CSV table of C-alpha atoms in Angstrom, one decimal:
chain,number,residue,atom,x,y,z
A,1,LYS,CA,10.7,15.7,-2.1
A,2,ASN,CA,8.8,12.7,-0.8
A,3,GLU,CA,5.9,13.0,1.7
A,4,VAL,CA,6.6,10.2,4.0
A,5,GLU,CA,10.2,8.9,4.4
A,6,GLN,CA,11.2,6.2,6.5
A,7,SER,CA,14.7,5.3,7.9
A,8,PRO,CA,16.8,3.3,7.5
A,9,GLN,CA,16.1,1.4,4.2
A,10,ASN,CA,17.8,-1.0,5.2
A,11,LEU,CA,18.2,-3.2,8.5
A,12,THR,CA,20.1,-6.4,9.7
A,13,ALA,CA,19.8,-7.6,13.0
A,14,GLN,CA,20.8,-10.6,15.1
A,15,GLU,CA,17.6,-12.9,16.4
A,16,GLY,CA,16.6,-11.1,20.1
A,17,GLU,CA,17.7,-7.4,19.3
A,18,PHE,CA,15.1,-4.3,19.7
A,19,ILE,CA,14.5,-2.8,16.0
A,20,THR,CA,13.4,0.6,15.8
A,21,ILE,CA,11.7,1.8,11.5
A,22,ASN,CA,11.9,5.7,11.6
A,23,CYS,CA,8.6,7.2,9.5
A,24,SER,CA,8.6,11.4,9.1
A,25,TYR,CA,6.0,12.5,7.4
A,26,SER,CA,5.1,16.5,5.5
A,27,VAL,CA,1.2,16.3,5.2
A,28,GLY,CA,-1.0,16.4,7.4
A,29,ILE,CA,-3.1,13.1,7.9
A,30,SER,CA,-6.2,11.6,9.2
A,31,ALA,CA,-4.2,8.8,10.1
A,32,LEU,CA,-1.1,6.5,9.5
A,33,HIS,CA,-0.7,3.2,8.8
A,34,TRP,CA,2.5,-0.1,9.3
A,35,LEU,CA,2.5,-2.3,6.9
A,36,GLN,CA,4.2,-6.0,6.5
A,37,GLN,CA,5.3,-6.9,3.0
A,38,HIS,CA,6.4,-9.9,2.9
A,39,PRO,CA,8.9,-11.8,0.8
A,40,GLY,CA,6.5,-13.6,-1.8
A,41,GLY,CA,4.7,-10.1,-1.7
A,42,GLY,CA,1.7,-9.7,-0.5
A,43,ILE,CA,0.6,-7.1,1.9
A,44,VAL,CA,-0.1,-7.1,5.7
A,45,SER,CA,-1.4,-4.0,7.7
A,46,LEU,CA,0.2,-3.7,11.3
A,47,PHE,CA,-1.3,-0.9,12.5
A,48,MET,CA,-3.5,2.1,12.2
A,49,LEU,CA,-2.7,4.9,14.5
A,50,SER,CA,-4.5,8.8,14.7
A,51,SER,CA,-2.6,9.5,18.1
A,52,GLY,CA,-0.3,7.8,21.1
A,53,LYS,CA,0.5,4.2,20.8
A,54,LYS,CA,-0.6,0.9,19.6
A,55,LYS,CA,0.4,-2.6,20.4
A,56,HIS,CA,0.2,-5.6,19.3
A,57,GLY,CA,2.5,-8.7,20.2
A,58,ARG,CA,6.1,-8.0,19.9
A,59,LEU,CA,5.0,-4.9,17.6
A,60,ILE,CA,4.8,-1.6,19.2
A,61,ALA,CA,3.6,1.4,17.2
A,62,THR,CA,4.0,5.3,17.9
A,63,ILE,CA,3.2,8.1,17.0
A,64,ASN,CA,4.2,12.1,17.2
A,65,ILE,CA,1.5,14.1,15.8
A,66,GLN,CA,3.2,17.2,16.4
A,67,GLU,CA,6.5,16.7,15.1
A,68,LYS,CA,4.9,14.1,12.0
A,69,HIS,CA,7.1,11.1,13.1
A,70,SER,CA,6.5,7.5,13.9
A,71,SER,CA,8.2,4.5,14.9
A,72,LEU,CA,7.6,1.0,15.0
A,73,HIS,CA,9.4,-1.3,17.1
A,74,ILE,CA,10.2,-4.8,17.3
A,75,THR,CA,11.2,-6.6,20.3
A,76,ALA,CA,12.7,-9.2,20.7
A,77,SER,CA,13.4,-9.9,16.8
A,78,HIS,CA,12.7,-13.3,14.8
A,79,PRO,CA,14.1,-14.6,11.3
A,80,ARG,CA,10.3,-14.8,10.8
A,81,ASP,CA,9.7,-10.4,11.0
A,82,SER,CA,12.3,-10.6,8.4
A,83,ALA,CA,10.1,-8.4,5.5
A,84,VAL,CA,10.0,-4.8,4.2
A,85,TYR,CA,8.4,-2.5,6.0
A,86,ILE,CA,6.3,0.2,4.9
A,87,CYS,CA,4.6,3.6,6.4
A,88,ALA,CA,1.7,5.4,4.8
A,89,VAL,CA,-0.5,8.5,5.8
A,90,ARG,CA,-3.5,9.3,4.9
A,91,SER,CA,-3.6,13.1,4.0
A,92,PRO,CA,-7.6,14.7,4.1
A,93,ASN,CA,-6.0,17.4,2.6
A,94,THR,CA,-4.9,15.7,-0.9
A,95,GLY,CA,-8.5,14.3,-0.8
A,96,ASN,CA,-7.5,11.3,1.3
A,97,GLN,CA,-4.8,10.4,-0.9
A,98,PHE,CA,-2.3,7.9,0.7
A,99,TYR,CA,1.0,8.7,0.2
A,100,PHE,CA,3.8,5.6,1.4
A,101,GLY,CA,7.2,5.5,2.3
A,102,THR,CA,9.5,3.5,0.2
A,103,GLY,CA,10.0,0.6,2.6
A,104,THR,CA,13.2,-0.9,5.1
A,105,SER,CA,14.2,-4.2,4.6
A,106,LEU,CA,14.9,-5.8,7.7
A,107,THR,CA,16.5,-9.0,7.7
A,108,VAL,CA,17.2,-10.8,11.6
A,109,ILE,CA,19.8,-13.3,11.3
A,110,PRO,CA,18.9,-16.3,13.6
B,1,GLY,CA,-15.2,-13.7,0.4
B,2,ALA,CA,-12.5,-14.1,2.6
B,3,GLY,CA,-10.3,-11.8,1.7
B,4,VAL,CA,-9.5,-9.4,-1.2
B,5,SER,CA,-9.2,-10.9,-4.1
B,6,GLN,CA,-7.9,-9.6,-8.0
B,7,SER,CA,-7.3,-11.5,-11.1
B,8,PRO,CA,-5.3,-12.4,-13.2
B,9,ARG,CA,-2.5,-12.9,-11.0
B,10,TYR,CA,-0.3,-12.7,-13.6
B,11,LYS,CA,-0.4,-11.0,-17.1
B,12,VAL,CA,1.6,-10.7,-19.6
B,13,THR,CA,0.8,-8.2,-22.8
B,14,LYS,CA,2.2,-6.5,-25.6
B,15,ARG,CA,2.2,-3.1,-26.3
B,16,GLY,CA,-0.4,-1.1,-27.3
B,17,GLN,CA,-2.4,-3.7,-26.2
B,18,ASP,CA,-5.3,-3.0,-23.7
B,19,VAL,CA,-5.8,-4.6,-19.7
B,20,ALA,CA,-8.4,-5.2,-18.1
B,21,LEU,CA,-7.5,-6.1,-14.6
B,22,ARG,CA,-9.9,-7.1,-11.4
B,23,CYS,CA,-10.6,-6.5,-8.0
B,24,ASP,CA,-12.9,-8.2,-5.8
B,25,PRO,CA,-12.7,-6.7,-2.3
B,26,ILE,CA,-14.3,-8.3,0.9
B,27,SER,CA,-17.7,-8.3,1.1
B,28,GLY,CA,-19.2,-4.9,2.6
B,29,HIS,CA,-16.4,-3.3,2.4
B,30,VAL,CA,-17.1,0.3,1.2
B,31,SER,CA,-14.1,2.1,0.2
B,32,LEU,CA,-11.8,0.3,-2.5
B,33,TYR,CA,-8.4,1.3,-3.9
B,34,TRP,CA,-5.8,0.4,-6.2
B,35,TYR,CA,-2.3,1.1,-5.9
B,36,ARG,CA,1.3,0.4,-8.5
B,37,GLN,CA,3.8,-0.6,-6.9
B,38,ALA,CA,7.2,-0.6,-8.6
B,39,LEU,CA,9.6,-3.9,-8.1
B,40,GLY,CA,12.3,-2.2,-4.9
B,41,GLN,CA,9.6,0.3,-4.4
B,42,GLY,CA,6.5,1.5,-1.8
B,43,PRO,CA,3.5,1.2,-3.8
B,44,GLU,CA,1.6,4.3,-5.2
B,45,PHE,CA,-1.9,5.4,-5.0
B,46,LEU,CA,-3.3,5.5,-8.0
B,47,THR,CA,-7.3,6.2,-7.7
B,48,TYR,CA,-10.1,5.3,-4.6
B,49,PHE,CA,-13.5,4.6,-4.9
B,50,ASN,CA,-16.4,4.8,-1.7
B,51,TYR,CA,-19.7,2.8,-3.2
B,52,GLU,CA,-19.3,3.5,-6.7
B,53,ALA,CA,-18.2,7.1,-6.7
B,54,GLN,CA,-14.7,8.3,-7.8
B,55,GLN,CA,-13.3,9.5,-5.0
B,56,ASP,CA,-9.6,10.1,-6.2
B,57,LYS,CA,-8.2,10.1,-9.4
B,58,SER,CA,-5.1,12.3,-9.2
B,59,GLY,CA,-2.8,9.5,-8.7
B,60,LEU,CA,-3.6,7.8,-12.6
B,61,PRO,CA,-0.7,8.4,-14.6
B,62,ASN,CA,-2.2,9.5,-17.7
B,63,ASP,CA,-5.3,9.3,-19.5
B,64,ARG,CA,-4.4,5.7,-20.6
B,65,PHE,CA,-5.7,4.6,-16.8
B,66,SER,CA,-9.1,4.1,-15.5
B,67,ALA,CA,-10.8,2.8,-13.0
B,68,GLU,CA,-14.9,1.8,-12.6
B,69,ARG,CA,-16.7,0.4,-9.8
B,70,PRO,CA,-20.3,0.6,-11.4
B,71,GLU,CA,-22.6,-1.4,-8.5
B,72,GLY,CA,-20.0,-0.4,-5.5
B,73,SER,CA,-18.7,-3.9,-5.2
B,74,ILE,CA,-16.0,-5.6,-7.9
B,75,SER,CA,-13.6,-2.7,-9.9
B,76,THR,CA,-11.7,-2.8,-12.9
B,77,LEU,CA,-8.7,-0.7,-13.6
B,78,THR,CA,-8.4,-0.3,-17.1
B,79,ILE,CA,-4.8,0.5,-19.0
B,80,GLN,CA,-5.4,1.4,-22.6
B,81,ARG,CA,-2.1,1.5,-24.9
B,82,THR,CA,-0.5,-0.3,-23.0
B,83,GLU,CA,3.6,0.2,-22.9
B,84,GLN,CA,6.5,-0.8,-21.0
B,85,ARG,CA,6.9,1.1,-18.4
B,86,ASP,CA,3.5,0.1,-17.0
B,87,SER,CA,5.0,-2.8,-16.1
B,88,ALA,CA,4.8,-3.5,-12.5
B,89,MET,CA,2.7,-4.8,-9.1
B,90,TYR,CA,-1.1,-3.3,-9.4
B,91,ARG,CA,-2.9,-3.7,-5.9
B,92,CYS,CA,-5.8,-3.4,-4.7
B,93,ALA,CA,-6.8,-2.8,-1.1
B,94,SER,CA,-10.9,-2.4,0.9
B,95,SER,CA,-11.7,-1.3,3.5
B,96,ALA,CA,-14.9,0.2,5.9
B,97,LEU,CA,-15.3,3.8,5.2
B,98,GLY,CA,-13.4,6.5,6.6
B,99,PRO,CA,-9.0,6.4,7.8
B,100,THR,CA,-9.4,2.3,8.7
B,101,GLU,CA,-7.6,-0.4,8.0
B,102,GLN,CA,-6.8,-1.5,4.5
B,103,PHE,CA,-6.8,-5.0,3.3
B,104,PHE,CA,-5.0,-5.9,0.6
B,105,GLY,CA,-5.3,-7.9,-2.4
B,106,PRO,CA,-2.7,-10.4,-3.2
B,107,GLY,CA,-2.1,-8.2,-6.5
B,108,THR,CA,-1.6,-8.6,-10.6
B,109,ARG,CA,2.0,-8.8,-12.2
B,110,LEU,CA,1.5,-6.8,-15.5
B,111,THR,CA,4.6,-7.5,-17.4
B,112,VAL,CA,3.9,-5.5,-21.3
B,113,LEU,CA,6.6,-6.5,-23.6
Protein backbone atom coordinates (compact mmCIF):
# COMPACT_ATOMS: atom_id res chain seq x y z
CA LYS A 1 0.00 0.00 0.00
CA ASN A 2 1.33 3.42 -0.93
CA GLU A 3 1.57 5.98 1.81
CA VAL A 4 0.33 8.62 -0.65
CA GLU A 5 -2.49 8.02 -3.09
CA GLN A 6 -3.52 10.44 -5.82
CA SER A 7 -6.59 10.57 -7.99
CA PRO A 8 -7.23 10.64 -10.80
CA GLN A 9 -4.13 9.16 -12.41
CA ASN A 10 -4.93 10.80 -15.72
CA LEU A 11 -7.12 13.78 -16.45
CA THR A 12 -8.09 15.46 -19.70
CA ALA A 13 -9.91 18.79 -19.58
CA GLN A 14 -11.09 21.46 -21.98
CA GLU A 15 -9.47 24.84 -21.72
CA GLY A 16 -11.26 26.94 -19.12
CA GLU A 17 -12.49 24.06 -17.00
CA PHE A 18 -12.07 23.94 -13.22
CA ILE A 19 -9.79 21.06 -12.26
CA THR A 20 -9.39 19.20 -8.99
CA ILE A 21 -6.66 16.71 -8.15
CA ASN A 22 -6.90 14.78 -4.91
CA CYS A 23 -4.27 13.40 -2.54
CA SER A 24 -4.81 11.13 0.43
CA TYR A 25 -2.07 10.00 2.78
CA SER A 26 -1.82 7.47 5.56
CA VAL A 27 1.14 8.72 7.63
CA GLY A 28 1.50 11.55 10.09
CA ILE A 29 2.97 14.53 8.34
CA SER A 30 4.80 17.74 9.08
CA ALA A 31 4.12 19.15 5.62
CA LEU A 32 2.52 18.32 2.29
CA HIS A 33 3.94 19.49 -1.02
CA TRP A 34 2.36 19.84 -4.43
CA LEU A 35 4.88 19.57 -7.25
CA GLN A 36 4.53 20.14 -10.98
CA GLN A 37 6.60 18.11 -13.40
CA HIS A 38 6.78 19.55 -16.88
CA PRO A 39 6.84 17.43 -20.03
CA GLY A 40 10.57 18.15 -20.26
CA GLY A 41 11.09 16.55 -16.85
CA GLY A 42 11.81 19.55 -14.66
CA ILE A 43 10.12 19.63 -11.26
CA VAL A 44 8.81 22.81 -9.67
CA SER A 45 7.43 23.13 -6.18
CA LEU A 46 3.96 24.72 -6.27
CA PHE A 47 2.88 24.70 -2.65
CA MET A 48 3.95 23.56 0.77
CA LEU A 49 1.08 23.18 3.24
CA SER A 50 0.76 22.17 6.84
CA SER A 51 -2.78 23.47 7.35
CA GLY A 52 -5.59 25.38 5.70
CA LYS A 53 -5.40 26.76 2.22
CA LYS A 54 -2.95 28.54 -0.06
CA LYS A 55 -3.55 30.35 -3.34
CA HIS A 56 -1.16 31.36 -6.06
CA GLY A 57 -2.63 32.80 -9.19
CA ARG A 58 -5.06 30.26 -10.62
CA LEU A 59 -3.84 27.51 -8.31
CA ILE A 60 -5.39 26.73 -4.95
CA ALA A 61 -4.25 24.05 -2.53
CA THR A 62 -6.17 22.90 0.52
CA ILE A 63 -5.43 20.41 3.23
CA ASN A 64 -7.58 18.70 5.85
CA ILE A 65 -5.27 17.30 8.50
CA GLN A 66 -8.02 15.35 10.29
CA GLU A 67 -9.08 13.59 7.10
CA LYS A 68 -5.48 13.26 5.81
CA HIS A 69 -6.51 14.71 2.49
CA SER A 70 -5.38 17.52 0.23
CA SER A 71 -6.71 18.92 -3.01
CA LEU A 72 -5.10 20.97 -5.75
CA HIS A 73 -7.48 23.10 -7.78
CA ILE A 74 -6.78 24.87 -11.05
CA THR A 75 -9.26 27.53 -12.10
CA ALA A 76 -9.70 28.56 -15.75
CA SER A 77 -7.35 25.82 -16.93
CA HIS A 78 -5.04 26.50 -19.85
CA PRO A 79 -3.05 24.20 -22.16
CA ARG A 80 0.17 25.38 -20.47
CA ASP A 81 -1.11 23.76 -17.27
CA SER A 82 -0.58 20.37 -18.92
CA ALA A 83 1.90 18.54 -16.73
CA VAL A 84 2.17 15.84 -14.10
CA TYR A 85 1.13 17.01 -10.64
CA ILE A 86 2.71 15.15 -7.74
CA CYS A 87 1.69 15.14 -4.11
CA ALA A 88 4.44 14.51 -1.55
CA VAL A 89 4.34 14.37 2.23
CA ARG A 90 7.07 14.63 4.80
CA SER A 91 6.65 12.36 7.78
CA PRO A 92 8.38 13.10 11.09
CA ASN A 93 7.41 9.62 12.26
CA THR A 94 9.90 8.05 9.88
CA GLY A 95 12.88 10.34 10.14
CA ASN A 96 11.31 13.10 8.08
CA GLN A 97 11.35 10.91 5.01
CA PHE A 98 9.38 12.04 1.98
CA TYR A 99 6.67 9.92 0.43
CA PHE A 100 5.45 10.67 -3.08
CA GLY A 101 2.29 9.93 -4.96
CA THR A 102 2.60 8.51 -8.45
CA GLY A 103 1.32 11.73 -9.96
CA THR A 104 -1.68 12.91 -11.92
CA SER A 105 -1.09 13.51 -15.60
CA LEU A 106 -3.14 16.50 -16.71
CA THR A 107 -3.78 17.39 -20.34
CA VAL A 108 -5.68 20.58 -21.10
CA ILE A 109 -7.05 20.72 -24.63
CA PRO A 110 -7.49 24.08 -26.38
CA GLY B 1 24.26 29.59 -7.58
CA ALA B 2 20.97 30.51 -9.14
CA GLY B 3 19.49 27.06 -8.73
CA VAL B 4 20.28 23.45 -7.97
CA SER B 5 22.65 21.97 -10.51
CA GLN B 6 23.48 18.37 -11.19
CA SER B 7 26.17 16.71 -13.23
CA PRO B 8 26.42 14.92 -15.45
CA ARG B 9 22.99 15.45 -17.00
CA TYR B 10 23.25 12.13 -18.79
CA LYS B 11 25.35 9.11 -17.93
CA VAL B 12 25.53 5.88 -19.86
CA THR B 13 27.57 3.14 -18.28
CA LYS B 14 28.13 -0.56 -18.56
CA ARG B 15 26.84 -2.96 -16.00
CA GLY B 16 29.34 -3.47 -13.21
CA GLN B 17 30.90 -0.02 -13.42
CA ASP B 18 30.77 2.50 -10.59
CA VAL B 19 29.17 5.91 -11.15
CA ALA B 20 29.27 9.13 -9.17
CA LEU B 21 26.51 11.69 -9.51
CA ARG B 22 27.02 15.21 -8.28
CA CYS B 23 24.61 17.72 -6.82
CA ASP B 24 25.38 21.38 -6.20
CA PRO B 25 22.61 22.88 -4.04
CA ILE B 26 21.43 26.45 -3.83
CA SER B 27 23.96 28.45 -1.86
CA GLY B 28 23.05 28.54 1.81
CA HIS B 29 20.59 25.69 1.70
CA VAL B 30 21.16 23.44 4.68
CA SER B 31 19.16 20.43 3.57
CA LEU B 32 19.92 18.31 0.52
CA TYR B 33 17.83 15.41 -0.74
CA TRP B 34 18.41 12.65 -3.24
CA TYR B 35 15.54 11.01 -5.13
CA ARG B 36 15.22 8.42 -7.86
CA GLN B 37 12.48 8.52 -10.45
CA ALA B 38 11.68 5.68 -12.80
CA LEU B 39 9.95 6.45 -16.06
CA GLY B 40 6.28 7.15 -15.52
CA GLN B 41 6.59 7.02 -11.74
CA GLY B 42 6.75 9.60 -9.01
CA PRO B 43 10.05 10.33 -7.27
CA GLU B 44 11.30 7.88 -4.66
CA PHE B 45 13.18 9.16 -1.63
CA LEU B 46 16.74 7.88 -1.26
CA THR B 47 18.50 9.91 1.43
CA TYR B 48 18.94 13.39 2.83
CA PHE B 49 21.46 15.55 4.64
CA ASN B 50 21.30 18.46 7.02
CA TYR B 51 24.63 20.23 6.69
CA GLU B 52 27.20 17.42 6.27
CA ALA B 53 25.29 14.91 8.39
CA GLN B 54 23.30 12.19 6.67
CA GLN B 55 19.97 12.21 8.47
CA ASP B 56 18.16 9.34 6.85
CA LYS B 57 19.44 6.77 4.39
CA SER B 58 16.56 4.35 4.72
CA GLY B 59 15.55 4.93 1.10
CA LEU B 60 18.83 3.69 -0.37
CA PRO B 61 17.94 0.42 -2.14
CA ASN B 62 20.99 -1.57 -1.03
CA ASP B 63 24.61 -1.20 0.05
CA ARG B 64 25.77 -0.46 -3.50
CA PHE B 65 24.32 3.00 -3.02
CA SER B 66 26.02 5.59 -0.86
CA ALA B 67 26.00 9.35 -0.54
CA GLU B 68 28.19 11.93 1.07
CA ARG B 69 28.25 15.66 1.63
CA PRO B 70 31.60 16.18 3.35
CA GLU B 71 31.59 19.96 3.59
CA GLY B 72 27.88 20.54 3.86
CA SER B 73 27.50 21.83 0.33
CA ILE B 74 28.11 19.65 -2.74
CA SER B 75 26.91 16.08 -2.47
CA THR B 76 27.86 12.94 -4.36
CA LEU B 77 25.65 9.90 -4.84
CA THR B 78 27.74 6.86 -5.70
CA ILE B 79 26.43 3.63 -7.16
CA GLN B 80 28.87 0.76 -7.16
CA ARG B 81 28.74 -2.22 -9.49
CA THR B 82 25.81 -0.76 -11.41
CA GLU B 83 22.99 -2.99 -12.57
CA GLN B 84 20.44 -2.43 -15.32
CA ARG B 85 17.69 -1.92 -12.73
CA ASP B 86 19.60 1.15 -11.50
CA SER B 87 18.65 2.97 -14.72
CA ALA B 88 16.51 5.95 -13.74
CA MET B 89 16.48 9.71 -13.34
CA TYR B 90 18.36 10.70 -10.19
CA ARG B 91 17.22 14.00 -8.79
CA CYS B 92 18.62 16.24 -6.13
CA ALA B 93 16.78 18.94 -4.22
CA SER B 94 17.77 21.46 -1.60
CA SER B 95 15.96 23.55 0.94
CA ALA B 96 16.37 25.65 4.02
CA LEU B 97 16.30 23.73 7.29
CA GLY B 98 12.98 22.20 8.27
CA PRO B 99 9.77 21.47 6.36
CA THR B 100 10.18 24.18 3.76
CA GLU B 101 9.88 24.36 0.00
CA GLN B 102 12.33 22.23 -1.92
CA PHE B 103 14.05 23.29 -5.09
CA PHE B 104 14.77 20.52 -7.52
CA GLY B 105 17.72 20.10 -9.82
CA PRO B 106 17.37 19.02 -13.46
CA GLY B 107 18.37 15.45 -12.67
CA THR B 108 20.91 12.99 -14.01
CA ARG B 109 19.54 10.42 -16.43
CA LEU B 110 21.45 7.20 -15.73
CA THR B 111 21.35 4.37 -18.23
CA VAL B 112 23.06 1.11 -17.38
CA LEU B 113 23.62 -1.13 -20.38
